[in-house]
Coordinates of C-alpha atoms and ligand atoms in Angstrom, one line a residue:
M1 CA -5.7 35.5 4.9
K2 CA -2.4 34.9 5.7
T3 CA -0.2 32.6 3.5
I4 CA 3.2 31.0 3.0
K5 CA 5.4 30.2 0.3
V6 CA 5.6 26.5 -0.9
S7 CA 8.2 24.9 -3.4
V8 CA 8.2 21.3 -4.3
V9 CA 11.4 20.6 -5.9
T10 CA 12.8 17.3 -7.3
P11 CA 16.2 16.4 -8.9
D12 CA 14.4 17.7 -12.4
G13 CA 13.6 20.9 -11.2
P14 CA 10.5 22.9 -9.7
V15 CA 7.2 21.0 -9.6
Y16 CA 5.0 23.1 -8.1
E17 CA 5.7 27.0 -6.7
A18 CA 2.7 29.1 -4.8
D19 CA 1.7 30.7 -1.9
V20 CA -0.8 29.0 0.0
E21 CA -3.1 29.3 3.5
M22 CA -1.5 25.6 4.6
V23 CA 0.2 22.8 3.6
S24 CA -0.6 19.1 4.5
A25 CA 2.0 16.1 3.8
K26 CA 2.5 12.7 5.2
A27 CA 5.7 12.8 7.3
Q28 CA 7.3 9.8 8.7
S29 CA 5.9 10.5 12.0
G30 CA 2.4 11.1 11.1
E31 CA 0.1 13.8 9.3
L32 CA 1.6 17.6 9.2
G33 CA -0.4 20.9 8.7
I34 CA 1.7 24.0 8.4
L35 CA 0.2 27.0 8.7
P36 CA 1.8 30.5 7.9
G37 CA 4.0 30.9 11.1
H38 CA 4.6 27.3 12.1
I39 CA 8.0 27.1 13.5
P40 CA 11.2 26.2 11.8
M41 CA 11.4 22.0 11.6
V42 CA 12.5 19.2 8.9
A43 CA 10.5 16.0 8.6
P44 CA 11.4 13.0 6.3
L45 CA 8.0 12.1 4.3
Q46 CA 6.0 9.3 3.3
I47 CA 5.2 8.3 -0.2
G48 CA 1.8 10.3 -0.4
A49 CA -0.3 13.2 -1.0
V50 CA 0.8 17.2 -0.6
R51 CA -2.2 18.9 0.1
L52 CA -1.8 22.7 -0.8
K53 CA -5.1 24.9 0.1
K54 CA -5.4 28.1 -1.7
G55 CA -8.1 30.3 -2.1
G56 CA -11.0 27.8 -1.4
N57 CA -9.6 25.2 -3.2
T58 CA -7.0 22.1 -2.6
E59 CA -4.4 21.2 -5.0
L60 CA -2.7 18.2 -4.7
V61 CA 0.6 17.1 -5.6
A62 CA 2.2 13.2 -5.4
V63 CA 5.6 12.9 -3.8
S64 CA 7.3 9.9 -3.3
G65 CA 8.9 10.7 -0.3
G66 CA 11.9 12.9 0.5
F67 CA 12.1 16.0 3.1
L68 CA 9.7 18.9 4.1
E69 CA 11.7 22.2 5.5
V70 CA 9.8 24.7 7.5
R71 CA 11.3 28.1 7.3
P72 CA 9.5 31.5 8.8
D73 CA 8.3 32.3 5.1
Q74 CA 8.9 29.6 3.2
V75 CA 8.3 25.5 3.3
T76 CA 10.5 23.5 0.6
I77 CA 9.4 20.1 -0.5
L78 CA 12.7 18.2 -2.0
A79 CA 11.4 14.7 -3.2
Q80 CA 12.9 12.1 -5.8
A81 CA 10.0 12.4 -7.5
A82 CA 6.7 14.8 -7.5
E83 CA 3.7 15.2 -9.8
K84 CA 0.5 17.6 -10.0
A85 CA -2.3 16.0 -10.0
E86 CA -3.3 17.1 -13.5
D87 CA 0.5 15.6 -14.9
I88 CA -0.1 11.9 -13.8
D89 CA 0.0 9.5 -16.7
V90 CA -2.9 7.4 -15.2
E91 CA -2.5 4.5 -17.5
R92 CA 1.6 4.5 -16.8
A93 CA 0.5 4.6 -12.8
K94 CA -2.0 1.7 -13.7
A95 CA 0.9 -0.5 -15.5
A96 CA 3.1 0.5 -12.9
K97 CA 0.9 -0.8 -10.0
E98 CA 0.4 -4.2 -11.9
R99 CA 4.0 -4.8 -12.5
A100 CA 4.8 -4.8 -8.8
E101 CA 1.7 -6.5 -7.8
R102 CA 2.8 -9.6 -10.1
R103 CA 6.7 -9.2 -8.7
L104 CA 4.9 -9.2 -5.2
Q105 CA 3.2 -12.2 -5.6
S106 CA 5.7 -14.5 -7.8
K107 CA 7.6 -16.8 -5.7
Q108 CA 10.9 -16.4 -7.2
E109 CA 13.9 -16.0 -5.0
D110 CA 15.5 -12.8 -6.8
I111 CA 12.7 -10.3 -6.3
D112 CA 13.6 -7.0 -4.2
L113 CA 10.4 -7.3 -2.1
R114 CA 11.0 -3.6 -0.5
R115 CA 12.0 -2.3 -4.1
A116 CA 8.2 -4.0 -5.3
E117 CA 6.5 -2.4 -2.3
L118 CA 8.1 0.8 -2.9
A119 CA 6.9 1.1 -6.4
L120 CA 3.4 -0.4 -5.6
Q121 CA 2.9 2.6 -3.0
R122 CA 4.2 5.1 -5.5
A123 CA 1.4 3.7 -8.3
I124 CA -1.3 3.7 -5.7
N125 CA -0.4 7.1 -4.5
R126 CA -0.5 8.8 -8.2
L127 CA -3.5 7.1 -8.7
N128 CA -4.9 8.1 -5.5
V129 CA -3.7 11.6 -6.1
A130 CA -5.1 11.9 -9.7
G131 CA -8.6 11.1 -8.6
K132 CA -8.8 7.2 -9.9
R133 CA -8.4 3.8 -8.0
G134 CA -6.4 0.9 -9.9
Ligands
LIG1 P1 7.5 3.7 -13.5 O1 7.7 2.3 -13.4 O2 6.1 4.1 -14.1 O3 8.9 4.7 -13.9 P2 8.3 4.9 -10.9 O4 7.4 5.0 -9.7 O5 9.4 3.4 -11.1 O6 7.0 4.5 -12.2 P3 9.6 7.0 -10.6 O7 11.1 6.7 -10.6 O8 8.9 7.3 -9.1 O9 8.7 6.0 -11.4 O10 9.7 8.3 -11.5 C1 10.6 8.5 -12.2 C2 10.2 9.4 -13.1 O11 9.0 9.7 -13.9 C3 10.5 11.3 -12.3 O12 10.1 12.2 -12.8 C4 8.2 11.2 -12.0 O13 7.9 12.4 -11.8 C5 7.8 10.2 -13.3 N1 6.8 9.7 -13.3 C6 6.8 8.3 -12.8 N2 5.3 8.0 -13.1 C7 4.6 8.4 -13.7 C8 3.5 8.9 -13.8 N3 2.4 7.6 -13.6 N4 2.3 10.1 -14.2 C9 3.5 11.3 -14.5 N5 5.3 11.2 -14.1 C10 5.5 10.3 -13.8

């Protein structure tokens, strides 16, 4: 089986590194599937799950946006934050989700709605990747 090297990198360092058979990610333009031999490209990502197919298994990494770069022998995902499914703190994500929902529901004028929406999306994404729903 042909494979391609994948790295998920954040400002705090690498989060995931492996040779995989396929990478799926949520680009701004829609879902992308990258197989070995894919043409080089760069795409901005949405907050979402990156799926990595490897030896019959699919591993999940939650990414908070960023960029995906495809080179002939390597896919690099650069994200502000990224967590492997098993590293996600579900209680923390639930608390972040509730906090964001409270902010979105409050009628206060000084609430930054866009910021609260993004925090909500990150929390929901983490809960989905961890296999739980708030
Ligand atoms: P919170 O409000 O809980 O901090 P957040 O979405 O604002 O959530 P980020 O700014 O996206 O957090 O991330 C800050 C750092 O904390 C990153 O290193 C990220 O990987 C980590 N992180 C955030 N939430 C979780 C979580 N639920 N489980 C594990 N790591 C997390």
